[in-house]
Structure formats: C-alpha cells, structure tokens
C-alpha cells in the first residue's frame, strides 16, 4: 500500500507535470471506485489543475475554472465553492497505483475489462490512470468541493511533520494498545501504514507489541525521533522520482519490512515475521524484543 512518502512523491510529481494544464476528459473504468455522484467526474472537464495536495495517504487534485491560477477552500455541498474549486480526491488503497503517461493511449477505457478505475486526460496529451490489481476493490475516488467533504479526510489525525514529542506522549497515553496499531491508525497519525510502522519501530528499537501506556520518556523520545527520521529519509528518497519508480524505491529502502529471513542490517540477526489473516509484520529480535521470538499468529492457530 502506498504510504505517506510515496503519496507525497506522487503529489510532487503531479505538481510538476499537471499544474497549469486543463483537463480534457475523465473516463470511469470502475463504478465501484467512485464514491460520490454529484458533481460527476465529467464536471472536471475544461477545468485547470491549480495544485496537488496530500492528506495522509489521500491525494487531492485541486481544479479551478479555466483561466484561474489558484484555488482556496471550497464550500460544503456538491457544487463548487465560492472560489470555484473542485477537488478530485482519491485513495489508492492496498493494490492501487497511479500510472502516468506523457501521451495517454487514445483507446477508450472499457469498464470491467481492465484494471483501470479512472483515466484523466490533460489538454497537452498527457495524463494518468488510477489502477487497481486483484479482486478486492478498495480504491476510492471522490469529486468534492472541499477535501473535508470526504469523511476519511475530515477525521485524519495529526500529520507526522506536525507531531511534537508532547503530542505523541498524549496519543500514547490516551488508551493502552499495541504501538504498531497506534502508528497505523489514520485517526491518530495520518499517513503511516504497515511498512513504515515496521521501519519506525525497528529504528526506535521497540517491539511492535509494546503497550503504549508502558512507554517512559526515553521510549517516547526514541519513537518520536524514529518517526521523523524514517519518514524524512523516505520522502527524500521519493522526491523527484517518476511515478513508475516510487514502488521500487520504497522496497529498496526497507530494513526489516518485507525482509523476513534476511539479516538485519544493524545487528545481523535474522529478521522475523508475524503473520495475520491478511497482513504481516517484520521485526528484528535482537534490536527490538531482547532476543525474544514473537509468536506467529497464523502458525499458532494451525498448530492448535
């Protein structure tokens, strides 16, 4: 799943390649991906892209009537706000991606016949597809007057860049839960998912199952520093890359996530995995759990 660094990389890429261009066509390939109906995606046609923003893992293509250069906040409701802004807001979910074209294929999108959920064409011939692989379709597309009209955006937690040590301490103490779950909760901290939570906890030398109310001041400080350092490095790695390169760049930067069975780059111990029904986490026993091997939840059920 694309997380904050990759989504920020996509936002930067789209700012460089789409801002200032007019939208010439919008084609919907998967009705299931479209979560709003008024205004319709075709309402974006003829409008100019004025900005591309990020809200957690959500991308926000801001459009204004052709000839206007910038957009502010729209008004609630289906129609454009007083400033005329309309936002194409989308979440790529677990198997979605943005495929950029310098020259969009001329063939029309055929609903149900390809992984393309939505195609957007610009007036210079460039544009992008939103694609989703697999059978579990979770990619979400909204056309709204304000990004806050998307409930999942309106309820996002603090952005990592705005997270202070004091605020993190408050979030950890709010309820006693496993720290891995807190880091992934978009209503608490926006933008961190399965991969970067593994990387952050490895950098902080903290078990993914550590309970948040057990954290002392040193634990909080290490976790806060790790959040900032890991995400800043990942954003720097993503910055300036074409959309097609972002996934591989993410995989190459991982130290423990997706590396079960390989040596930890810090201590040389074997990276271990805990599997769940539809996800898994990776960690280093020496760096994070005092050498203890955590029980694999999936295997434990099979052995009962």
mmCIF file with all atom_site columns, C-alpha atoms in Angstrom, residues 93-182:
data_model
loop_
_atom_site.group_PDB
_atom_site.id
_atom_site.type_symbol
_atom_site.label_atom_id
_atom_site.label_alt_id
_atom_site.label_comp_id
_atom_site.label_asym_id
_atom_site.label_entity_id
_atom_site.label_seq_id
_atom_site.pdbx_PDB_ins_code
_atom_site.Cartn_x
_atom_site.Cartn_y
_atom_site.Cartn_z
_atom_site.occupancy
_atom_site.B_iso_or_equiv
_atom_site.pdbx_formal_charge
_atom_site.auth_seq_id
_atom_site.auth_comp_id
_atom_site.auth_asym_id
_atom_site.auth_atom_id
_atom_site.pdbx_PDB_model_num
ATOM 1  C CA . UNK A 1 93  ? -5.738  1.514  -1.063  1.00 0.00 ? 93  UNK A CA 1
ATOM 2  C CA . UNK A 1 94  ? -3.710  -1.696 -0.894  1.00 0.00 ? 94  UNK A CA 1
ATOM 3  C CA . UNK A 1 95  ? -3.426  -2.587 -4.578  1.00 0.00 ? 95  UNK A CA 1
ATOM 4  C CA . UNK A 1 96  ? -3.948  0.740  -6.318  1.00 0.00 ? 96  UNK A CA 1
ATOM 5  C CA . UNK A 1 97  ? -1.470  2.919  -8.171  1.00 0.00 ? 97  UNK A CA 1
ATOM 6  C CA . UNK A 1 98  ? -1.188  5.983  -10.374 1.00 0.00 ? 98  UNK A CA 1
ATOM 7  C CA . UNK A 1 99  ? 0.199   5.338  -13.860 1.00 0.00 ? 99  UNK A CA 1
ATOM 8  C CA . UNK A 1 100 ? 1.428   8.479  -15.611 1.00 0.00 ? 100 UNK A CA 1
ATOM 9  C CA . UNK A 1 101 ? 1.556   8.907  -19.398 1.00 0.00 ? 101 UNK A CA 1
ATOM 10 C CA . UNK A 1 102 ? 3.334   11.623 -21.334 1.00 0.00 ? 102 UNK A CA 1
ATOM 11 C CA . UNK A 1 103 ? 0.899   10.614 -24.069 1.00 0.00 ? 103 UNK A CA 1
ATOM 12 C CA . UNK A 1 104 ? -2.289  8.924  -22.873 1.00 0.00 ? 104 UNK A CA 1
ATOM 13 C CA . UNK A 1 105 ? -3.420  5.958  -25.022 1.00 0.00 ? 105 UNK A CA 1
ATOM 14 C CA . UNK A 1 106 ? -6.149  7.004  -27.437 1.00 0.00 ? 106 UNK A CA 1
ATOM 15 C CA . UNK A 1 107 ? -8.227  3.896  -26.831 1.00 0.00 ? 107 UNK A CA 1
ATOM 16 C CA . UNK A 1 108 ? -11.251 4.447  -24.605 1.00 0.00 ? 108 UNK A CA 1
ATOM 17 C CA . UNK A 1 109 ? -11.402 2.835  -21.180 1.00 0.00 ? 109 UNK A CA 1
ATOM 18 C CA . UNK A 1 110 ? -13.724 -0.193 -21.212 1.00 0.00 ? 110 UNK A CA 1
ATOM 19 C CA . UNK A 1 111 ? -15.466 -0.607 -17.838 1.00 0.00 ? 111 UNK A CA 1
ATOM 20 C CA . UNK A 1 112 ? -14.872 -4.019 -16.309 1.00 0.00 ? 112 UNK A CA 1
ATOM 21 C CA . UNK A 1 113 ? -12.322 -5.044 -18.926 1.00 0.00 ? 113 UNK A CA 1
ATOM 22 C CA . UNK A 1 114 ? -9.094  -3.751 -17.371 1.00 0.00 ? 114 UNK A CA 1
ATOM 23 C CA . UNK A 1 115 ? -7.568  -2.747 -14.018 1.00 0.00 ? 115 UNK A CA 1
ATOM 24 C CA . UNK A 1 116 ? -8.149  0.934  -14.869 1.00 0.00 ? 116 UNK A CA 1
ATOM 25 C CA . UNK A 1 117 ? -10.517 2.547  -12.384 1.00 0.00 ? 117 UNK A CA 1
ATOM 26 C CA . UNK A 1 118 ? -10.272 6.082  -13.768 1.00 0.00 ? 118 UNK A CA 1
ATOM 27 C CA . UNK A 1 119 ? -8.417  7.823  -16.595 1.00 0.00 ? 119 UNK A CA 1
ATOM 28 C CA . UNK A 1 120 ? -7.747  11.560 -16.637 1.00 0.00 ? 120 UNK A CA 1
ATOM 29 C CA . UNK A 1 121 ? -6.559  13.270 -19.830 1.00 0.00 ? 121 UNK A CA 1
ATOM 30 C CA . UNK A 1 122 ? -4.923  16.700 -19.952 1.00 0.00 ? 122 UNK A CA 1
ATOM 31 C CA . UNK A 1 123 ? -5.018  19.166 -22.807 1.00 0.00 ? 123 UNK A CA 1
ATOM 32 C CA . UNK A 1 124 ? -1.381  18.566 -23.775 1.00 0.00 ? 124 UNK A CA 1
ATOM 33 C CA . UNK A 1 125 ? -1.999  14.837 -24.338 1.00 0.00 ? 125 UNK A CA 1
ATOM 34 C CA . UNK A 1 126 ? -0.534  13.721 -21.004 1.00 0.00 ? 126 UNK A CA 1
ATOM 35 C CA . UNK A 1 127 ? -2.495  12.314 -18.080 1.00 0.00 ? 127 UNK A CA 1
ATOM 36 C CA . UNK A 1 128 ? -2.820  9.377  -15.738 1.00 0.00 ? 128 UNK A CA 1
ATOM 37 C CA . UNK A 1 129 ? -4.719  6.217  -14.926 1.00 0.00 ? 129 UNK A CA 1
ATOM 38 C CA . UNK A 1 130 ? -5.751  5.122  -11.470 1.00 0.00 ? 130 UNK A CA 1
ATOM 39 C CA . UNK A 1 131 ? -5.357  1.340  -11.495 1.00 0.00 ? 131 UNK A CA 1
ATOM 40 C CA . UNK A 1 132 ? -6.139  -1.429 -9.033  1.00 0.00 ? 132 UNK A CA 1
ATOM 41 C CA . UNK A 1 133 ? -4.965  -5.024 -9.181  1.00 0.00 ? 133 UNK A CA 1
ATOM 42 C CA . UNK A 1 134 ? -6.680  -8.055 -7.651  1.00 0.00 ? 134 UNK A CA 1
ATOM 43 C CA . UNK A 1 135 ? -10.283 -8.837 -6.877  1.00 0.00 ? 135 UNK A CA 1
ATOM 44 C CA . UNK A 1 136 ? -10.672 -6.883 -3.609  1.00 0.00 ? 136 UNK A CA 1
ATOM 45 C CA . UNK A 1 137 ? -11.515 -3.419 -4.930  1.00 0.00 ? 137 UNK A CA 1
ATOM 46 C CA . UNK A 1 138 ? -10.887 -0.710 -2.349  1.00 0.00 ? 138 UNK A CA 1
ATOM 47 C CA . UNK A 1 139 ? -9.585  2.192  -4.403  1.00 0.00 ? 139 UNK A CA 1
ATOM 48 C CA . UNK A 1 140 ? -11.745 5.252  -3.632  1.00 0.00 ? 140 UNK A CA 1
ATOM 49 C CA . UNK A 1 141 ? -12.375 8.304  -5.809  1.00 0.00 ? 141 UNK A CA 1
ATOM 50 C CA . UNK A 1 142 ? -14.328 11.401 -4.718  1.00 0.00 ? 142 UNK A CA 1
ATOM 51 C CA . UNK A 1 143 ? -15.198 14.637 -6.529  1.00 0.00 ? 143 UNK A CA 1
ATOM 52 C CA . UNK A 1 144 ? -15.959 17.261 -3.859  1.00 0.00 ? 144 UNK A CA 1
ATOM 53 C CA . UNK A 1 145 ? -15.985 20.996 -3.188  1.00 0.00 ? 145 UNK A CA 1
ATOM 54 C CA . UNK A 1 146 ? -13.619 20.573 -0.216  1.00 0.00 ? 146 UNK A CA 1
ATOM 55 C CA . UNK A 1 147 ? -11.330 17.693 0.773   1.00 0.00 ? 147 UNK A CA 1
ATOM 56 C CA . UNK A 1 148 ? -13.028 17.736 4.183   1.00 0.00 ? 148 UNK A CA 1
ATOM 57 C CA . UNK A 1 149 ? -16.226 16.606 2.448   1.00 0.00 ? 149 UNK A CA 1
ATOM 58 C CA . UNK A 1 150 ? -14.575 13.161 2.338   1.00 0.00 ? 150 UNK A CA 1
ATOM 59 C CA . UNK A 1 151 ? -15.269 11.707 5.819   1.00 0.00 ? 151 UNK A CA 1
ATOM 60 C CA . UNK A 1 152 ? -11.988 9.788  5.939   1.00 0.00 ? 152 UNK A CA 1
ATOM 61 C CA . UNK A 1 153 ? -10.075 13.000 5.248   1.00 0.00 ? 153 UNK A CA 1
ATOM 62 C CA . UNK A 1 154 ? -12.067 15.043 7.746   1.00 0.00 ? 154 UNK A CA 1
ATOM 63 C CA . UNK A 1 155 ? -11.197 12.592 10.552  1.00 0.00 ? 155 UNK A CA 1
ATOM 64 C CA . UNK A 1 156 ? -7.477  12.225 9.829   1.00 0.00 ? 156 UNK A CA 1
ATOM 65 C CA . UNK A 1 157 ? -5.110  12.516 12.773  1.00 0.00 ? 157 UNK A CA 1
ATOM 66 C CA . UNK A 1 158 ? -2.025  14.673 13.058  1.00 0.00 ? 158 UNK A CA 1
ATOM 67 C CA . UNK A 1 159 ? 0.432   14.777 10.161  1.00 0.00 ? 159 UNK A CA 1
ATOM 68 C CA . UNK A 1 160 ? 3.836   13.356 11.177  1.00 0.00 ? 160 UNK A CA 1
ATOM 69 C CA . UNK A 1 161 ? 5.544   16.672 10.361  1.00 0.00 ? 161 UNK A CA 1
ATOM 70 C CA . UNK A 1 162 ? 3.311   18.370 12.961  1.00 0.00 ? 162 UNK A CA 1
ATOM 71 C CA . UNK A 1 163 ? 3.758   15.695 15.625  1.00 0.00 ? 163 UNK A CA 1
ATOM 72 C CA . UNK A 1 164 ? 5.582   17.027 18.684  1.00 0.00 ? 164 UNK A CA 1
ATOM 73 C CA . UNK A 1 165 ? 7.024   14.891 21.494  1.00 0.00 ? 165 UNK A CA 1
ATOM 74 C CA . UNK A 1 166 ? 4.334   16.217 23.820  1.00 0.00 ? 166 UNK A CA 1
ATOM 75 C CA . UNK A 1 167 ? 1.541   15.358 21.393  1.00 0.00 ? 167 UNK A CA 1
ATOM 76 C CA . UNK A 1 168 ? 2.946   11.874 20.834  1.00 0.00 ? 168 UNK A CA 1
ATOM 77 C CA . UNK A 1 169 ? 3.081   11.323 24.590  1.00 0.00 ? 169 UNK A CA 1
ATOM 78 C CA . UNK A 1 170 ? -0.604  12.285 24.824  1.00 0.00 ? 170 UNK A CA 1
ATOM 79 C CA . UNK A 1 171 ? -1.554  9.930  21.993  1.00 0.00 ? 171 UNK A CA 1
ATOM 80 C CA . UNK A 1 172 ? 0.342   7.020  23.556  1.00 0.00 ? 172 UNK A CA 1
ATOM 81 C CA . UNK A 1 173 ? -1.334  7.585  26.917  1.00 0.00 ? 173 UNK A CA 1
ATOM 82 C CA . UNK A 1 174 ? -4.861  8.037  25.540  1.00 0.00 ? 174 UNK A CA 1
ATOM 83 C CA . UNK A 1 175 ? -5.548  4.293  25.608  1.00 0.00 ? 175 UNK A CA 1
ATOM 84 C CA . UNK A 1 176 ? -3.456  1.196  26.214  1.00 0.00 ? 176 UNK A CA 1
ATOM 85 C CA . UNK A 1 177 ? -2.856  -0.571 22.913  1.00 0.00 ? 177 UNK A CA 1
ATOM 86 C CA . UNK A 1 178 ? -0.055  -2.150 20.913  1.00 0.00 ? 178 UNK A CA 1
ATOM 87 C CA . UNK A 1 179 ? 2.149   0.575  19.485  1.00 0.00 ? 179 UNK A CA 1
ATOM 88 C CA . UNK A 1 180 ? 2.087   -0.958 15.995  1.00 0.00 ? 180 UNK A CA 1
ATOM 89 C CA . UNK A 1 181 ? -1.690  -0.450 15.902  1.00 0.00 ? 181 UNK A CA 1
ATOM 90 C CA . UNK A 1 182 ? -1.449  3.144  17.091  1.00 0.00 ? 182 UNK A CA 1
#
